[in-house]
PDB file of C-alpha atoms and ligand atoms in Angstrom:
ATOM      1  CA  MET A1170       0.000   0.000   0.000  1.00 82.00           C
ATOM      2  CA  SER A1171       1.366   3.335  -0.951  1.00 83.00           C
ATOM      3  CA  ASN A1172      -1.317   5.821   0.057  1.00 91.00           C
ATOM      4  CA  LEU A1173      -4.215   6.343   2.479  1.00 94.00           C
ATOM      5  CA  ASP A1174      -6.890   5.452  -0.076  1.00 94.00           C
ATOM      6  CA  GLN A1175      -5.302   2.053  -0.671  1.00 93.00           C
ATOM      7  CA  ILE A1176      -5.167   1.395   3.070  1.00 94.00           C
ATOM      8  CA  LYS A1177      -8.854   2.315   3.412  1.00 93.00           C
ATOM      9  CA  GLU A1178      -9.778   0.100   0.470  1.00 92.00           C
ATOM     10  CA  ASN A1179      -7.922  -2.850   1.967  1.00 91.00           C
ATOM     11  CA  ILE A1180      -9.572  -2.325   5.350  1.00 93.00           C
ATOM     12  CA  ARG A1181     -12.978  -2.279   3.627  1.00 90.00           C
ATOM     13  CA  THR A1182     -12.131  -5.499   1.800  1.00 88.00           C
ATOM     14  CA  PHE A1183     -11.018  -7.397   4.869  1.00 89.00           C
ATOM     15  CA  GLN A1184     -13.802  -6.119   7.138  1.00 90.00           C
ATOM     16  CA  GLU A1185     -16.287  -8.175   5.224  1.00 84.00           C
ATOM     17  CA  GLU A1186     -16.171 -11.952   5.563  1.00 84.00           C
ATOM     18  CA  LYS A1187     -17.197 -12.938   2.085  1.00 84.00           C
ATOM     19  CA  PRO A1188     -15.770 -16.132   0.565  1.00 86.00           C
ATOM     20  CA  LEU A1189     -14.933 -16.232  -3.131  1.00 88.00           C
ATOM     21  CA  SER A1190     -17.527 -17.614  -5.479  1.00 92.00           C
ATOM     22  CA  GLU A1191     -16.707 -20.817  -7.329  1.00 94.00           C
ATOM     23  CA  GLU A1192     -15.997 -18.833 -10.477  1.00 94.00           C
ATOM     24  CA  GLU A1193     -13.743 -16.348  -8.669  1.00 93.00           C
ATOM     25  CA  MET A1194     -11.861 -19.222  -7.025  1.00 94.00           C
ATOM     26  CA  LYS A1195     -11.366 -20.906 -10.410  1.00 94.00           C
ATOM     27  CA  GLY A1196     -10.056 -17.660 -11.880  1.00 93.00           C
ATOM     28  CA  LEU A1197      -7.699 -17.182  -8.965  1.00 92.00           C
ATOM     29  CA  LEU A1198      -6.322 -20.730  -9.217  1.00 92.00           C
ATOM     30  CA  THR A1199      -5.792 -20.354 -12.959  1.00 90.00           C
ATOM     31  CA  MET A1200      -3.898 -17.144 -12.336  1.00 83.00           C
ATOM     32  CA  ALA A1201      -1.792 -18.809  -9.611  1.00 81.00           C
ATOM     33  CA  GLU A1202      -0.979 -21.776 -11.858  1.00 82.00           C
ATOM     34  CA  GLU A1203       0.118 -19.389 -14.585  1.00 79.00           C
ATOM     35  CA  MET A1204       2.352 -17.553 -12.120  1.00 73.00           C
ATOM     36  CA  VAL A1205       3.958 -20.810 -10.932  1.00 73.00           C
ATOM     37  CA  ARG A1206       4.389 -22.025 -14.515  1.00 73.00           C
ATOM     38  CA  LYS A1207       6.351 -18.900 -15.278  1.00 67.00           C
ATOM     39  CA  ILE A1208       8.771 -19.686 -12.455  1.00 69.00           C
ATOM     40  CA  VAL A1209      10.670 -21.978 -14.675  1.00 76.00           C
ATOM     41  CA  LEU A1210      13.348 -23.528 -12.506  1.00 91.00           C
ATOM     42  CA  PRO A1211      12.920 -25.172  -9.086  1.00 90.00           C
ATOM     43  CA  CYS A1212      16.314 -24.163  -7.671  1.00 94.00           C
ATOM     44  CA  THR A1213      16.355 -24.560  -3.883  1.00 94.00           C
ATOM     45  CA  ALA A1214      19.604 -22.602  -3.467  1.00 96.00           C
ATOM     46  CA  CYS A1215      21.293 -25.633  -1.889  1.00 96.00           C
ATOM     47  CA  HIS A1216      24.607 -24.428  -3.419  1.00 97.00           C
ATOM     48  CA  TYR A1217      25.814 -27.991  -4.212  1.00 97.00           C
ATOM     49  CA  CYS A1218      26.616 -26.879  -7.742  1.00 97.00           C
ATOM     50  CA  VAL A1219      28.647 -23.793  -6.911  1.00 97.00           C
ATOM     51  CA  SER A1220      31.977 -25.461  -6.078  1.00 97.00           C
ATOM     52  CA  HIS A1221      31.735 -27.474  -9.324  1.00 98.00           C
ATOM     53  CA  CYS A1222      31.601 -24.466 -11.616  1.00 98.00           C
ATOM     54  CA  PRO A1223      34.982 -23.827 -13.266  1.00 98.00           C
ATOM     55  CA  ARG A1224      33.916 -20.214 -13.881  1.00 98.00           C
ATOM     56  CA  GLY A1225      33.007 -19.645 -10.246  1.00 98.00           C
ATOM     57  CA  LEU A1226      29.503 -18.512 -11.136  1.00 98.00           C
ATOM     58  CA  ASP A1227      27.026 -17.839  -8.358  1.00 98.00           C
ATOM     59  CA  ILE A1228      24.564 -20.230  -9.965  1.00 98.00           C
ATOM     60  CA  PRO A1229      21.697 -20.060  -7.417  1.00 98.00           C
ATOM     61  CA  THR A1230      21.649 -16.280  -7.476  1.00 98.00           C
ATOM     62  CA  LEU A1231      21.773 -16.197 -11.266  1.00 98.00           C
ATOM     63  CA  LEU A1232      18.935 -18.722 -11.418  1.00 97.00           C
ATOM     64  CA  ALA A1233      16.912 -16.628  -8.967  1.00 95.00           C
ATOM     65  CA  PHE A1234      17.389 -13.638 -11.255  1.00 96.00           C
ATOM     66  CA  TYR A1235      16.521 -15.824 -14.251  1.00 95.00           C
ATOM     67  CA  ASN A1236      13.279 -16.937 -12.607  1.00 92.00           C
ATOM     68  CA  GLU A1237      12.437 -13.377 -11.678  1.00 91.00           C
ATOM     69  CA  HIS A1238      13.161 -12.228 -15.208  1.00 93.00           C
ATOM     70  CA  CYS A1239      10.900 -14.926 -16.693  1.00 89.00           C
ATOM     71  CA  PHE A1240       8.208 -14.362 -14.078  1.00 84.00           C
ATOM     72  CA  THR A1241       8.040 -10.659 -14.831  1.00 86.00           C
ATOM     73  CA  ASN A1242       8.235 -11.206 -18.566  1.00 86.00           C
ATOM     74  CA  GLY A1243      11.558  -9.446 -18.884  1.00 91.00           C
ATOM     75  CA  GLY A1244      11.342  -7.002 -15.993  1.00 90.00           C
ATOM     76  CA  PHE A1245      14.078  -4.547 -15.160  1.00 93.00           C
ATOM     77  CA  ILE A1246      15.276  -5.957 -11.811  1.00 94.00           C
ATOM     78  CA  ALA A1247      17.583  -8.689 -13.139  1.00 96.00           C
ATOM     79  CA  PRO A1248      19.293  -6.538 -15.804  1.00 96.00           C
ATOM     80  CA  MET A1249      19.700  -3.732 -13.294  1.00 96.00           C
ATOM     81  CA  ALA A1250      21.212  -6.015 -10.622  1.00 96.00           C
ATOM     82  CA  LEU A1251      23.446  -7.821 -13.076  1.00 97.00           C
ATOM     83  CA  SER A1252      24.736  -4.609 -14.595  1.00 96.00           C
ATOM     84  CA  SER A1253      26.915  -4.306 -11.493  1.00 95.00           C
ATOM     85  CA  TYR A1254      28.419  -7.788 -12.006  1.00 96.00           C
ATOM     86  CA  PRO A1255      31.810  -8.196 -13.645  1.00 97.00           C
ATOM     87  CA  LYS A1256      31.571  -9.734 -17.116  1.00 96.00           C
ATOM     88  CA  GLU A1257      33.185 -12.985 -15.958  1.00 97.00           C
ATOM     89  CA  LYS A1258      30.376 -13.573 -13.436  1.00 97.00           C
ATOM     90  CA  LEU A1259      27.470 -13.059 -15.830  1.00 98.00           C
ATOM     91  CA  PRO A1260      25.477 -15.949 -17.350  1.00 98.00           C
ATOM     92  CA  SER A1261      27.365 -15.381 -20.606  1.00 97.00           C
ATOM     93  CA  ALA A1262      30.546 -16.583 -18.840  1.00 98.00           C
ATOM     94  CA  CYS A1263      29.092 -20.111 -18.637  1.00 98.00           C
ATOM     95  CA  VAL A1264      31.056 -22.480 -20.854  1.00 98.00           C
ATOM     96  CA  GLY A1265      28.352 -25.147 -20.882  1.00 98.00           C
ATOM     97  CA  CYS A1266      30.480 -27.815 -19.232  1.00 98.00           C
ATOM     98  CA  ARG A1267      27.503 -29.134 -17.236  1.00 98.00           C
ATOM     99  CA  SER A1268      29.600 -30.005 -14.162  1.00 98.00           C
ATOM    100  CA  CYS A1269      26.946 -28.230 -12.129  1.00 98.00           C
ATOM    101  CA  GLU A1270      24.146 -30.296 -13.619  1.00 98.00           C
ATOM    102  CA  ALA A1271      25.821 -33.540 -12.563  1.00 97.00           C
ATOM    103  CA  VAL A1272      25.367 -32.620  -8.900  1.00 97.00           C
ATOM    104  CA  CYS A1273      22.082 -30.721  -8.983  1.00 97.00           C
ATOM    105  CA  PRO A1274      19.449 -32.637  -6.997  1.00 96.00           C
ATOM    106  CA  GLN A1275      16.732 -30.786  -8.917  1.00 94.00           C
ATOM    107  CA  GLN A1276      18.199 -31.914 -12.246  1.00 95.00           C
ATOM    108  CA  ILE A1277      18.025 -28.383 -13.550  1.00 96.00           C
ATOM    109  CA  LYS A1278      19.417 -27.809 -17.017  1.00 96.00           C
ATOM    110  CA  ILE A1279      21.623 -25.021 -15.747  1.00 97.00           C
ATOM    111  CA  SER A1280      23.766 -24.589 -18.839  1.00 98.00           C
ATOM    112  CA  GLU A1281      20.654 -24.108 -20.991  1.00 96.00           C
ATOM    113  CA  ALA A1282      19.281 -21.593 -18.497  1.00 96.00           C
ATOM    114  CA  MET A1283      22.544 -19.643 -18.549  1.00 97.00           C
ATOM    115  CA  SER A1284      22.554 -19.586 -22.328  1.00 97.00           C
ATOM    116  CA  ASP A1285      18.903 -18.507 -22.509  1.00 96.00           C
ATOM    117  CA  PHE A1286      19.408 -15.901 -19.798  1.00 97.00           C
ATOM    118  CA  SER A1287      22.425 -14.526 -21.563  1.00 97.00           C
ATOM    119  CA  LYS A1288      20.399 -14.117 -24.778  1.00 96.00           C
ATOM    120  CA  LYS A1289      17.506 -12.519 -22.918  1.00 94.00           C
ATOM    121  CA  LEU A1290      19.794 -10.078 -21.137  1.00 94.00           C
ATOM    122  CA  ASN A1291      21.863  -9.348 -24.199  1.00 89.00           C
ATOM    123  CA  MET A1292      24.895  -8.885 -21.956  1.00 83.00           C
TER     124      MET A1292
HETATM  125  S1  SF4 B1636      27.658 -25.398 -17.193  1.00 83.96           S
HETATM  126 FE1  SF4 B1636      28.109 -23.235 -16.824  1.00 83.96          FE
HETATM  127  S2  SF4 B1636      27.279 -22.811 -14.814  1.00 83.96           S
HETATM  128 FE2  SF4 B1636      27.461 -25.027 -14.989  1.00 83.96          FE
HETATM  129  S3  SF4 B1636      29.470 -25.540 -14.119  1.00 83.96           S
HETATM  130 FE3  SF4 B1636      29.748 -25.272 -16.330  1.00 83.96          FE
HETATM  131  S4  SF4 B1636      30.327 -23.115 -16.565  1.00 83.96           S
HETATM  132 FE4  SF4 B1636      29.432 -23.318 -14.511  1.00 83.96          FE
HETATM  133  S1  SF4 B1637      22.509 -27.629  -7.163  1.00 83.96           S
HETATM  134 FE1  SF4 B1637      20.641 -27.183  -8.309  1.00 83.96          FE
HETATM  135  S2  SF4 B1637      19.113 -26.699  -6.732  1.00 83.96           S
HETATM  136 FE2  SF4 B1637      21.132 -26.555  -5.769  1.00 83.96          FE
HETATM  137  S3  SF4 B1637      21.716 -24.394  -5.985  1.00 83.96           S
HETATM  138 FE3  SF4 B1637      22.555 -25.483  -7.731  1.00 83.96          FE
HETATM  139  S4  SF4 B1637      21.008 -25.240  -9.307  1.00 83.96           S
HETATM  140 FE4  SF4 B1637      20.019 -24.762  -7.387  1.00 83.96          FE
END
């Protein structure tokens, strides 16, 4: 909430105990499924992969940015954050060796994600 009107509107909404109709619930679940579908990679940030990367990439953080970027349909947060990274730590520094994938318990295709992210970022 960023202003008084929004606060008042939210208070009005939550004062009333009115469950969603079946149709509203269906719409909400469809929207939620779409949001989850857009979060493309189930990285749990376990960091198992990090010590296996010959380029020393911070894979979980890059994947978090990748997910955010996909989720927001190319939002500005990832490019802005990554613009402060040195070139050798960007997704484009990935050499596609797949050492990380061999140890990832989520079986994420990390090298493909890095390549796709690099194209999307154009950096
Ligand atoms: S595929 Fe890329 S991210 Fe994975 S270990 Fe190799 S260089 Fe690092
Ligand atoms: S090993 Fe897989 S799940 Fe764990 S941080 Fe790396 S990419 Fe994410």
